[in-house]
Amino acid sequence: MYFQSKFTNGYQSFSLLKIERAFYRLAVLLVAVVLLAPSIVGSAIAAEFTVGVVPQFEAKKLHSTWQPILDALSLKTGHTFKLMGSKTIPEFESSLQKGEFDIIYANPWHAVIANETQGYVPIIKDGKKKLKGILVVRKDSGINEVSQLDGQEVAFPAPNALGASLLMRADLQNLFGVQVVPIYVKTHTSVYLNVVLGDASAGGGVRGTFMELPNKMSDVLRVLYETRPMNPHPICVHPRLSDEDRVTIQRAFLDLGEDLATNSLFSEVPIDLPERASIDDYLILKSWGLRDFYVSE
């Protein structure tokens, strides 16, 4: 009996020791969970981000171009991305100045201004293309030098259309000392039509829109001058996004671009291959004199 009692007491003491150790480990685990909870919860909660896109296309095409990208981005990140429409470029610029969008797709000068006023930072750009403006004239115009346009009427889509107008007007004055009389006709197509009809001596556009012209128009025109190349339109994020969200969204864009199954989603933007971007990719624009020609609307 004595042996049995001693054995039983020893077993009970051993069991109590195991239970105490288990409770201690559980307590340590609970403390760790409490301490790590903010970061765990913060990374797990899905958020909704607003997306603003410069209205370079009409609303229906803009939606059909960007909504599939945002849907794929949502699947990658677990977040929701809401496309916010802007009817006009001035309306988009106004919303941009107020920081109303969490994420933007904008022209390079918009990106510079948005960085200065709201702190937006570029995270993605096309890694294959450069953006350049073109100046077209009629083939039979007899205009062979940019200097011949001094004092002439030149058509542009809008004051702040970057390659077609803003950089082009800066180049004409700053690089060639040429003063033109600008006429703003709203669209690239209207620019080319004005030149074809002889209502303007020349017109500003970009290579992409020129290549889309019907032959009966493009065959009448030739490119007189191309602007200096610049990095293309970036995707930027507002500084109110956390570093974690910014990196997650950037990584998702890169993954979508590298995946053959989803890369084609970017073709209508157009972006050939998404790559990392930073504000340093666009700061050179500050030295090109664009600010003197930018119209704040």
PDB file of C-alpha atoms in Angstrom:
ATOM      1  CA  MET A   1       0.000   0.000   0.000  1.00  0.00           C
ATOM      2  CA  TYR A   2       2.788   2.355   0.854  1.00  0.00           C
ATOM      3  CA  PHE A   3       4.480   1.704  -2.513  1.00  0.00           C
ATOM      4  CA  GLN A   4       1.224   2.204  -4.419  1.00  0.00           C
ATOM      5  CA  SER A   5       0.476   5.480  -2.571  1.00  0.00           C
ATOM      6  CA  LYS A   6       3.960   6.800  -3.210  1.00  0.00           C
ATOM      7  CA  PHE A   7       3.742   5.892  -6.883  1.00  0.00           C
ATOM      8  CA  THR A   8       0.339   7.522  -7.234  1.00  0.00           C
ATOM      9  CA  ASN A   9       1.482  10.749  -5.574  1.00  0.00           C
ATOM     10  CA  GLY A  10       4.551  10.866  -7.810  1.00  0.00           C
ATOM     11  CA  TYR A  11       2.434  10.362 -10.932  1.00  0.00           C
ATOM     12  CA  GLN A  12       0.045  13.115  -9.862  1.00  0.00           C
ATOM     13  CA  SER A  13       2.962  15.510  -9.259  1.00  0.00           C
ATOM     14  CA  PHE A  14       4.350  14.716 -12.705  1.00  0.00           C
ATOM     15  CA  SER A  15       0.949  15.299 -14.322  1.00  0.00           C
ATOM     16  CA  LEU A  16       0.526  18.618 -12.546  1.00  0.00           C
ATOM     17  CA  LEU A  17       3.962  19.697 -13.765  1.00  0.00           C
ATOM     18  CA  LYS A  18       2.997  18.872 -17.365  1.00  0.00           C
ATOM     19  CA  ILE A  19      -0.246  20.814 -17.009  1.00  0.00           C
ATOM     20  CA  GLU A  20       1.579  23.826 -15.555  1.00  0.00           C
ATOM     21  CA  ARG A  21       4.058  23.798 -18.448  1.00  0.00           C
ATOM     22  CA  ALA A  22       1.201  23.533 -20.958  1.00  0.00           C
ATOM     23  CA  PHE A  23      -0.564  26.515 -19.401  1.00  0.00           C
ATOM     24  CA  TYR A  24       2.704  28.492 -19.458  1.00  0.00           C
ATOM     25  CA  ARG A  25       3.221  27.767 -23.154  1.00  0.00           C
ATOM     26  CA  LEU A  26      -0.391  28.690 -23.882  1.00  0.00           C
ATOM     27  CA  ALA A  27       0.029  31.961 -21.996  1.00  0.00           C
ATOM     28  CA  VAL A  28       3.170  32.805 -23.974  1.00  0.00           C
ATOM     29  CA  LEU A  29       1.340  32.001 -27.220  1.00  0.00           C
ATOM     30  CA  LEU A  30      -1.612  34.211 -26.276  1.00  0.00           C
ATOM     31  CA  VAL A  31       0.702  37.120 -25.453  1.00  0.00           C
ATOM     32  CA  ALA A  32       2.417  36.706 -28.827  1.00  0.00           C
ATOM     33  CA  VAL A  33      -0.938  36.662 -30.630  1.00  0.00           C
ATOM     34  CA  VAL A  34      -2.040  39.839 -28.854  1.00  0.00           C
ATOM     35  CA  LEU A  35       1.211  41.618 -29.718  1.00  0.00           C
ATOM     36  CA  LEU A  36       1.095  40.541 -33.366  1.00  0.00           C
ATOM     37  CA  ALA A  37      -2.647  40.999 -33.822  1.00  0.00           C
ATOM     38  CA  PRO A  38      -2.522  44.546 -35.306  1.00  0.00           C
ATOM     39  CA  SER A  39      -0.164  43.534 -38.118  1.00  0.00           C
ATOM     40  CA  ILE A  40      -1.956  40.256 -38.775  1.00  0.00           C
ATOM     41  CA  VAL A  41      -5.387  41.881 -38.917  1.00  0.00           C
ATOM     42  CA  GLY A  42      -4.076  44.843 -40.928  1.00  0.00           C
ATOM     43  CA  SER A  43      -2.719  42.612 -43.661  1.00  0.00           C
ATOM     44  CA  ALA A  44      -5.776  40.343 -43.733  1.00  0.00           C
ATOM     45  CA  ILE A  45      -8.526  42.965 -44.017  1.00  0.00           C
ATOM     46  CA  ALA A  46      -9.665  43.593 -47.580  1.00  0.00           C
ATOM     47  CA  ALA A  47      -9.909  47.251 -48.579  1.00  0.00           C
ATOM     48  CA  GLU A  48     -11.616  49.192 -51.369  1.00  0.00           C
ATOM     49  CA  PHE A  49      -9.471  51.526 -53.446  1.00  0.00           C
ATOM     50  CA  THR A  50     -10.724  54.140 -55.899  1.00  0.00           C
ATOM     51  CA  VAL A  51      -9.055  54.254 -59.306  1.00  0.00           C
ATOM     52  CA  GLY A  52      -8.951  57.304 -61.577  1.00  0.00           C
ATOM     53  CA  VAL A  53      -7.963  56.988 -65.236  1.00  0.00           C
ATOM     54  CA  VAL A  54      -7.217  59.909 -67.532  1.00  0.00           C
ATOM     55  CA  PRO A  55     -10.153  59.929 -70.000  1.00  0.00           C
ATOM     56  CA  GLN A  56      -8.186  59.375 -73.183  1.00  0.00           C
ATOM     57  CA  PHE A  57     -11.040  57.200 -74.515  1.00  0.00           C
ATOM     58  CA  GLU A  58     -14.808  57.559 -74.317  1.00  0.00           C
ATOM     59  CA  ALA A  59     -16.379  56.135 -71.140  1.00  0.00           C
ATOM     60  CA  LYS A  60     -17.528  52.794 -72.563  1.00  0.00           C
ATOM     61  CA  LYS A  61     -14.108  51.917 -73.965  1.00  0.00           C
ATOM     62  CA  LEU A  62     -12.383  53.130 -70.804  1.00  0.00           C
ATOM     63  CA  HIS A  63     -14.542  50.789 -68.714  1.00  0.00           C
ATOM     64  CA  SER A  64     -14.073  47.801 -71.045  1.00  0.00           C
ATOM     65  CA  THR A  65     -10.303  48.401 -70.996  1.00  0.00           C
ATOM     66  CA  TRP A  66      -9.775  48.859 -67.269  1.00  0.00           C
ATOM     67  CA  GLN A  67     -12.466  46.811 -65.508  1.00  0.00           C
ATOM     68  CA  PRO A  68     -10.962  43.421 -66.494  1.00  0.00           C
ATOM     69  CA  ILE A  69      -7.573  44.619 -65.204  1.00  0.00           C
ATOM     70  CA  LEU A  70      -9.079  45.740 -61.900  1.00  0.00           C
ATOM     71  CA  ASP A  71     -11.011  42.465 -61.565  1.00  0.00           C
ATOM     72  CA  ALA A  72      -7.791  40.494 -62.063  1.00  0.00           C
ATOM     73  CA  LEU A  73      -6.012  42.784 -59.596  1.00  0.00           C
ATOM     74  CA  SER A  74      -8.750  42.091 -57.056  1.00  0.00           C
ATOM     75  CA  LEU A  75      -8.277  38.336 -57.409  1.00  0.00           C
ATOM     76  CA  LYS A  76      -4.533  38.774 -56.883  1.00  0.00           C
ATOM     77  CA  THR A  77      -4.722  41.018 -53.825  1.00  0.00           C
ATOM     78  CA  GLY A  78      -8.070  40.318 -52.164  1.00  0.00           C
ATOM     79  CA  HIS A  79      -8.867  44.035 -52.332  1.00  0.00           C
ATOM     80  CA  THR A  80     -11.625  45.770 -54.299  1.00  0.00           C
ATOM     81  CA  PHE A  81     -10.808  48.382 -56.941  1.00  0.00           C
ATOM     82  CA  LYS A  82     -13.540  50.848 -57.940  1.00  0.00           C
ATOM     83  CA  LEU A  83     -13.161  52.651 -61.269  1.00  0.00           C
ATOM     84  CA  MET A  84     -14.137  56.316 -60.919  1.00  0.00           C
ATOM     85  CA  GLY A  85     -15.107  57.950 -64.197  1.00  0.00           C
ATOM     86  CA  SER A  86     -14.129  61.471 -65.269  1.00  0.00           C
ATOM     87  CA  LYS A  87     -15.999  62.899 -68.252  1.00  0.00           C
ATOM     88  CA  THR A  88     -13.240  65.279 -69.301  1.00  0.00           C
ATOM     89  CA  ILE A  89      -9.521  65.749 -68.749  1.00  0.00           C
ATOM     90  CA  PRO A  90     -10.106  69.005 -66.776  1.00  0.00           C
ATOM     91  CA  GLU A  91     -12.527  67.110 -64.498  1.00  0.00           C
ATOM     92  CA  PHE A  92      -9.919  64.389 -63.999  1.00  0.00           C
ATOM     93  CA  GLU A  93      -7.258  67.006 -63.258  1.00  0.00           C
ATOM     94  CA  SER A  94      -9.522  68.675 -60.687  1.00  0.00           C
ATOM     95  CA  SER A  95     -10.093  65.375 -58.859  1.00  0.00           C
ATOM     96  CA  LEU A  96      -6.375  64.676 -59.059  1.00  0.00           C
ATOM     97  CA  GLN A  97      -5.487  68.009 -57.464  1.00  0.00           C
ATOM     98  CA  LYS A  98      -7.837  67.179 -54.565  1.00  0.00           C
ATOM     99  CA  GLY A  99      -6.378  63.702 -54.069  1.00  0.00           C
ATOM    100  CA  GLU A 100      -9.754  62.041 -54.606  1.00  0.00           C
ATOM    101  CA  PHE A 101      -8.291  58.880 -56.165  1.00  0.00           C
ATOM    102  CA  ASP A 102      -6.308  56.209 -54.318  1.00  0.00           C
ATOM    103  CA  ILE A 103      -4.735  54.990 -57.560  1.00  0.00           C
ATOM    104  CA  ILE A 104      -4.328  56.852 -60.851  1.00  0.00           C
ATOM    105  CA  TYR A 105      -3.300  56.197 -64.432  1.00  0.00           C
ATOM    106  CA  ALA A 106      -2.192  59.548 -65.796  1.00  0.00           C
ATOM    107  CA  ASN A 107       0.167  61.176 -68.241  1.00  0.00           C
ATOM    108  CA  PRO A 108       3.746  61.851 -67.088  1.00  0.00           C
ATOM    109  CA  TRP A 109       3.202  65.558 -66.421  1.00  0.00           C
ATOM    110  CA  HIS A 110       0.057  64.787 -64.428  1.00  0.00           C
ATOM    111  CA  ALA A 111       2.247  62.443 -62.379  1.00  0.00           C
ATOM    112  CA  VAL A 112       4.767  65.212 -61.683  1.00  0.00           C
ATOM    113  CA  ILE A 113       2.066  67.706 -60.664  1.00  0.00           C
ATOM    114  CA  ALA A 114       0.231  65.091 -58.569  1.00  0.00           C
ATOM    115  CA  ASN A 115       3.476  64.229 -56.796  1.00  0.00           C
ATOM    116  CA  GLU A 116       4.051  67.899 -55.965  1.00  0.00           C
ATOM    117  CA  THR A 117       0.516  68.646 -54.775  1.00  0.00           C
ATOM    118  CA  GLN A 118      -0.644  65.368 -53.218  1.00  0.00           C
ATOM    119  CA  GLY A 119       2.423  63.145 -52.940  1.00  0.00           C
ATOM    120  CA  TYR A 120       1.308  60.517 -55.456  1.00  0.00           C
ATOM    121  CA  VAL A 121       4.149  58.126 -56.323  1.00  0.00           C
ATOM    122  CA  PRO A 122       4.538  56.149 -59.577  1.00  0.00           C
ATOM    123  CA  ILE A 123       4.716  52.372 -59.111  1.00  0.00           C
ATOM    124  CA  ILE A 124       4.201  50.950 -62.627  1.00  0.00           C
ATOM    125  CA  LYS A 125       4.968  52.022 -66.199  1.00  0.00           C
ATOM    126  CA  ASP A 126       5.347  50.356 -69.579  1.00  0.00           C
ATOM    127  CA  GLY A 127       8.827  48.881 -69.810  1.00  0.00           C
ATOM    128  CA  LYS A 128       8.987  48.743 -73.597  1.00  0.00           C
ATOM    129  CA  LYS A 129       7.687  52.028 -74.990  1.00  0.00           C
ATOM    130  CA  LYS A 130       8.627  55.683 -74.830  1.00  0.00           C
ATOM    131  CA  LEU A 131       6.128  58.483 -75.380  1.00  0.00           C
ATOM    132  CA  LYS A 132       6.756  61.058 -78.115  1.00  0.00           C
ATOM    133  CA  GLY A 133       4.639  63.711 -79.745  1.00  0.00           C
ATOM    134  CA  ILE A 134       4.545  64.204 -83.503  1.00  0.00           C
ATOM    135  CA  LEU A 135       3.940  67.273 -85.641  1.00  0.00           C
ATOM    136  CA  VAL A 136       2.263  66.585 -88.983  1.00  0.00           C
ATOM    137  CA  VAL A 137       1.832  68.692 -92.125  1.00  0.00           C
ATOM    138  CA  ARG A 138       0.319  68.052 -95.525  1.00  0.00           C
ATOM    139  CA  LYS A 139       2.753  66.384 -97.905  1.00  0.00           C
ATOM    140  CA  ASP A 140       2.102  69.107-100.472  1.00  0.00           C
ATOM    141  CA  SER A 141       2.372  72.000 -97.986  1.00  0.00           C
ATOM    142  CA  GLY A 142       5.908  72.957 -98.930  1.00  0.00           C
ATOM    143  CA  ILE A 143       6.759  73.044 -95.206  1.00  0.00           C
ATOM    144  CA  ASN A 144      10.049  71.220 -94.699  1.00  0.00           C
ATOM    145  CA  GLU A 145      11.445  73.027 -91.649  1.00  0.00           C
ATOM    146  CA  VAL A 146       9.881  73.688 -88.249  1.00  0.00           C
ATOM    147  CA  SER A 147      10.969  77.326 -88.557  1.00  0.00           C
ATOM    148  CA  GLN A 148       8.456  77.771 -91.392  1.00  0.00           C
ATOM    149  CA  LEU A 149       5.627  77.442 -88.860  1.00  0.00           C
ATOM    150  CA  ASP A 150       6.500  80.679 -87.056  1.00  0.00           C
ATOM    151  CA  GLY A 151       3.293  82.722 -86.770  1.00  0.00           C
ATOM    152  CA  GLN A 152       1.178  79.956 -88.338  1.00  0.00           C
ATOM    153  CA  GLU A 153      -1.982  78.328 -86.933  1.00  0.00           C
ATOM    154  CA  VAL A 154      -1.234  74.882 -85.526  1.00  0.00           C
ATOM    155  CA  ALA A 155      -3.943  72.488 -84.303  1.00  0.00           C
ATOM    156  CA  PHE A 156      -3.700  70.680 -80.955  1.00  0.00           C
ATOM    157  CA  PRO A 157      -6.238  68.424 -79.198  1.00  0.00           C
ATOM    158  CA  ALA A 158      -6.119  70.307 -75.859  1.00  0.00           C
ATOM    159  CA  PRO A 159      -3.634  72.515 -73.979  1.00  0.00           C
ATOM    160  CA  ASN A 160      -2.490  69.770 -71.590  1.00  0.00           C
ATOM    161  CA  ALA A 161      -2.401  66.791 -73.958  1.00  0.00           C
ATOM    162  CA  LEU A 162       1.183  65.871 -73.112  1.00  0.00           C
ATOM    163  CA  GLY A 163       2.896  64.605 -76.248  1.00  0.00           C
ATOM    164  CA  ALA A 164       0.530  66.145 -78.761  1.00  0.00           C
ATOM    165  CA  SER A 165       0.374  69.627 -77.244  1.00  0.00           C
ATOM    166  CA  LEU A 166       2.162  70.416 -73.984  1.00  0.00           C
ATOM    167  CA  LEU A 167       5.614  69.080 -74.874  1.00  0.00           C
ATOM    168  CA  MET A 168       5.155  69.968 -78.539  1.00  0.00           C
ATOM    169  CA  ARG A 169       4.448  73.648 -77.793  1.00  0.00           C
ATOM    170  CA  ALA A 170       7.377  73.732 -75.353  1.00  0.00           C
ATOM    171  CA  ASP A 171       9.697  72.248 -77.986  1.00  0.00           C
ATOM    172  CA  LEU A 172       8.560  74.650 -80.701  1.00  0.00           C
ATOM    173  CA  GLN A 173       9.323  77.673 -78.555  1.00  0.00           C
ATOM    174  CA  ASN A 174      12.257  76.497 -76.449  1.00  0.00           C
ATOM    175  CA  LEU A 175      14.164  74.424 -79.016  1.00  0.00           C
ATOM    176  CA  PHE A 176      13.279  76.230 -82.240  1.00  0.00           C
ATOM    177  CA  GLY A 177      12.269  79.721 -81.108  1.00  0.00           C
ATOM    178  CA  VAL A 178       9.024  79.306 -83.043  1.00  0.00           C
ATOM    179  CA  GLN A 179       5.838  81.073 -81.920  1.00  0.00           C
ATOM    180  CA  VAL A 180       2.685  79.452 -83.310  1.00  0.00           C
ATOM    181  CA  VAL A 181      -0.987  80.354 -83.000  1.00  0.00           C
ATOM    182  CA  PRO A 182      -2.551  77.349 -81.231  1.00  0.00           C
ATOM    183  CA  ILE A 183      -6.076  76.215 -82.033  1.00  0.00           C
ATOM    184  CA  TYR A 184      -7.588  73.532 -79.799  1.00  0.00           C
ATOM    185  CA  VAL A 185      -9.911  71.068 -81.523  1.00  0.00           C
ATOM    186  CA  LYS A 186     -10.530  68.522 -78.692  1.00  0.00           C
ATOM    187  CA  THR A 187      -9.408  65.243 -80.328  1.00  0.00           C
ATOM    188  CA  HIS A 188      -6.419  63.872 -82.214  1.00  0.00           C
ATOM    189  CA  THR A 189      -8.666  62.941 -85.120  1.00  0.00           C
ATOM    190  CA  SER A 190      -9.851  66.539 -85.389  1.00  0.00           C
ATOM    191  CA  VAL A 191      -6.228  67.712 -85.382  1.00  0.00           C
ATOM    192  CA  TYR A 192      -5.360  65.551 -88.373  1.00  0.00           C
ATOM    193  CA  LEU A 193      -8.586  66.501 -90.168  1.00  0.00           C
ATOM    194  CA  ASN A 194      -7.869  70.217 -89.752  1.00  0.00           C
ATOM    195  CA  VAL A 195      -4.460  69.725 -91.342  1.00  0.00           C
ATOM    196  CA  VAL A 196      -5.867  67.600 -94.172  1.00  0.00           C
ATOM    197  CA  LEU A 197      -8.501  70.265 -94.936  1.00  0.00           C
ATOM    198  CA  GLY A 198      -5.927  73.043 -94.812  1.00  0.00           C
ATOM    199  CA  ASP A 199      -7.554  74.753 -91.812  1.00  0.00           C
ATOM    200  CA  ALA A 200      -4.266  74.478 -89.902  1.00  0.00           C
ATOM    201  CA  SER A 201      -0.704  74.567 -91.216  1.00  0.00           C
ATOM    202  CA  ALA A 202       0.314  71.715 -88.907  1.00  0.00           C
ATOM    203  CA  GLY A 203      -1.045  69.612 -86.072  1.00  0.00           C
ATOM    204  CA  GLY A 204       0.181  67.908 -82.920  1.00  0.00           C
ATOM    205  CA  GLY A 205      -0.531  64.245 -82.230  1.00  0.00           C
ATOM    206  CA  VAL A 206       1.141  61.004 -81.212  1.00  0.00           C
ATOM    207  CA  ARG A 207       2.329  58.102 -83.306  1.00  0.00           C
ATOM    208  CA  GLY A 208      -0.356  55.725 -82.022  1.00  0.00           C
ATOM    209  CA  THR A 209      -3.321  57.852 -83.097  1.00  0.00           C
ATOM    210  CA  PHE A 210      -1.644  58.720 -86.401  1.00  0.00           C
ATOM    211  CA  MET A 211      -1.263  55.010 -87.222  1.00  0.00           C
ATOM    212  CA  GLU A 212      -4.988  54.480 -86.622  1.00  0.00           C
ATOM    213  CA  LEU A 213      -6.001  56.984 -89.312  1.00  0.00           C
ATOM    214  CA  PRO A 214      -7.684  55.703 -92.471  1.00  0.00           C
ATOM    215  CA  ASN A 215      -5.352  55.652 -95.452  1.00  0.00           C
ATOM    216  CA  LYS A 216      -7.239  58.444 -97.194  1.00  0.00           C
ATOM    217  CA  MET A 217      -6.097  60.758 -94.378  1.00  0.00           C
ATOM    218  CA  SER A 218      -2.665  59.406 -93.472  1.00  0.00           C
ATOM    219  CA  ASP A 219      -1.613  59.284 -97.132  1.00  0.00           C
ATOM    220  CA  VAL A 220      -2.049  63.067 -97.307  1.00  0.00           C
ATOM    221  CA  LEU A 221       0.115  63.761 -94.231  1.00  0.00           C
ATOM    222  CA  ARG A 222       3.740  63.374 -93.197  1.00  0.00           C
ATOM    223  CA  VAL A 223       5.555  63.750 -89.890  1.00  0.00           C
ATOM    224  CA  LEU A 224       7.625  66.937 -89.772  1.00  0.00           C
ATOM    225  CA  TYR A 225       8.991  66.598 -86.221  1.00  0.00           C
ATOM    226  CA  GLU A 226       9.015  64.247 -83.227  1.00  0.00           C
ATOM    227  CA  THR A 227       9.471  65.491 -79.656  1.00  0.00           C
ATOM    228  CA  ARG A 228      12.058  64.241 -77.224  1.00  0.00           C
ATOM    229  CA  PRO A 229      11.089  60.792 -75.870  1.00  0.00           C
ATOM    230  CA  MET A 230       9.846  60.408 -72.315  1.00  0.00           C
ATOM    231  CA  ASN A 231       8.718  57.566 -70.079  1.00  0.00           C
ATOM    232  CA  PRO A 232       5.077  56.662 -70.707  1.00  0.00           C
ATOM    233  CA  HIS A 233       1.976  57.091 -68.542  1.00  0.00           C
ATOM    234  CA  PRO A 234       2.534  55.698 -65.026  1.00  0.00           C
ATOM    235  CA  ILE A 235       0.203  54.076 -62.523  1.00  0.00           C
ATOM    236  CA  CYS A 236       0.569  56.005 -59.253  1.00  0.00           C
ATOM    237  CA  VAL A 237      -0.723  55.574 -55.704  1.00  0.00           C
ATOM    238  CA  HIS A 238      -1.683  58.154 -53.090  1.00  0.00           C
ATOM    239  CA  PRO A 239       0.533  58.297 -49.972  1.00  0.00           C
ATOM    240  CA  ARG A 240      -2.465  57.446 -47.763  1.00  0.00           C
ATOM    241  CA  LEU A 241      -2.010  53.831 -48.891  1.00  0.00           C
ATOM    242  CA  SER A 242       0.196  51.838 -46.541  1.00  0.00           C
ATOM    243  CA  ASP A 243       3.608  50.650 -47.699  1.00  0.00           C
ATOM    244  CA  GLU A 244       2.287  47.098 -47.514  1.00  0.00           C
ATOM    245  CA  ASP A 245      -0.682  47.862 -49.777  1.00  0.00           C
ATOM    246  CA  ARG A 246       1.522  49.784 -52.205  1.00  0.00           C
ATOM    247  CA  VAL A 247       3.965  46.880 -52.529  1.00  0.00           C
ATOM    248  CA  THR A 248       1.128  44.340 -52.796  1.00  0.00           C
ATOM    249  CA  ILE A 249      -0.560  46.272 -55.610  1.00  0.00           C
ATOM    250  CA  GLN A 250       2.720  46.825 -57.446  1.00  0.00           C
ATOM    251  CA  ARG A 251       3.586  43.126 -57.194  1.00  0.00           C
ATOM    252  CA  ALA A 252       0.133  42.177 -58.481  1.00  0.00           C
ATOM    253  CA  PHE A 253       0.513  44.407 -61.557  1.00  0.00           C
ATOM    254  CA  LEU A 254       3.932  42.879 -62.265  1.00  0.00           C
ATOM    255  CA  ASP A 255       2.583  39.338 -61.878  1.00  0.00           C
ATOM    256  CA  LEU A 256      -0.328  40.055 -64.218  1.00  0.00           C
ATOM    257  CA  GLY A 257       2.093  41.424 -66.793  1.00  0.00           C
ATOM    258  CA  GLU A 258       4.427  38.433 -66.568  1.00  0.00           C
ATOM    259  CA  ASP A 259       1.615  35.872 -66.844  1.00  0.00           C
ATOM    260  CA  LEU A 260       0.823  35.065 -70.496  1.00  0.00           C
ATOM    261  CA  ALA A 261      -2.794  34.400 -69.528  1.00  0.00           C
ATOM    262  CA  THR A 262      -3.299  37.945 -68.221  1.00  0.00           C
ATOM    263  CA  ASN A 263      -0.692  40.058 -70.046  1.00  0.00           C
ATOM    264  CA  SER A 264      -3.128  40.664 -72.907  1.00  0.00           C
ATOM    265  CA  LEU A 265      -5.394  42.599 -70.515  1.00  0.00           C
ATOM    266  CA  PHE A 266      -2.996  45.540 -70.815  1.00  0.00           C
ATOM    267  CA  SER A 267      -2.971  45.710 -74.626  1.00  0.00           C
ATOM    268  CA  GLU A 268      -5.789  48.260 -74.874  1.00  0.00           C
ATOM    269  CA  VAL A 269      -4.298  50.626 -72.275  1.00  0.00           C
ATOM    270  CA  PRO A 270      -1.815  50.298 -74.035  1.00  0.00           C
ATOM    271  CA  ILE A 271       0.951  48.768 -71.911  1.00  0.00           C
ATOM    272  CA  ASP A 272       3.210  46.097 -73.409  1.00  0.00           C
ATOM    273  CA  LEU A 273       5.009  44.997 -70.258  1.00  0.00           C
ATOM    274  CA  PRO A 274       4.431  46.478 -66.772  1.00  0.00           C
ATOM    275  CA  GLU A 275       7.628  47.311 -64.889  1.00  0.00           C
ATOM    276  CA  ARG A 276       8.469  49.136 -61.659  1.00  0.00           C
ATOM    277  CA  ALA A 277       8.419  52.931 -61.791  1.00  0.00           C
ATOM    278  CA  SER A 278       9.414  55.770 -59.481  1.00  0.00           C
ATOM    279  CA  ILE A 279       9.109  59.552 -59.498  1.00  0.00           C
ATOM    280  CA  ASP A 280      12.762  59.695 -60.598  1.00  0.00           C
ATOM    281  CA  ASP A 281      11.644  58.380 -63.996  1.00  0.00           C
ATOM    282  CA  TYR A 282       9.699  61.617 -64.572  1.00  0.00           C
ATOM    283  CA  LEU A 283      11.615  64.414 -62.850  1.00  0.00           C
ATOM    284  CA  ILE A 284      13.469  65.298 -66.063  1.00  0.00           C
ATOM    285  CA  LEU A 285      10.215  66.816 -67.322  1.00  0.00           C
ATOM    286  CA  LYS A 286      10.672  69.655 -64.837  1.00  0.00           C
ATOM    287  CA  SER A 287      13.682  70.855 -66.821  1.00  0.00           C
ATOM    288  CA  TRP A 288      11.864  70.823 -70.171  1.00  0.00           C
ATOM    289  CA  GLY A 289       9.890  74.011 -69.570  1.00  0.00           C
ATOM    290  CA  LEU A 290       6.476  72.343 -69.555  1.00  0.00           C
ATOM    291  CA  ARG A 291       5.246  74.343 -66.577  1.00  0.00           C
ATOM    292  CA  ASP A 292       5.145  77.511 -68.690  1.00  0.00           C
ATOM    293  CA  PHE A 293       2.691  75.857 -71.082  1.00  0.00           C
ATOM    294  CA  TYR A 294       0.534  73.908 -68.617  1.00  0.00           C
ATOM    295  CA  VAL A 295      -2.983  75.295 -68.276  1.00  0.00           C
ATOM    296  CA  SER A 296      -4.518  74.805 -64.826  1.00  0.00           C
ATOM    297  CA  GLU A 297      -8.247  74.445 -65.400  1.00  0.00           C
TER     298      GLU A 297
END
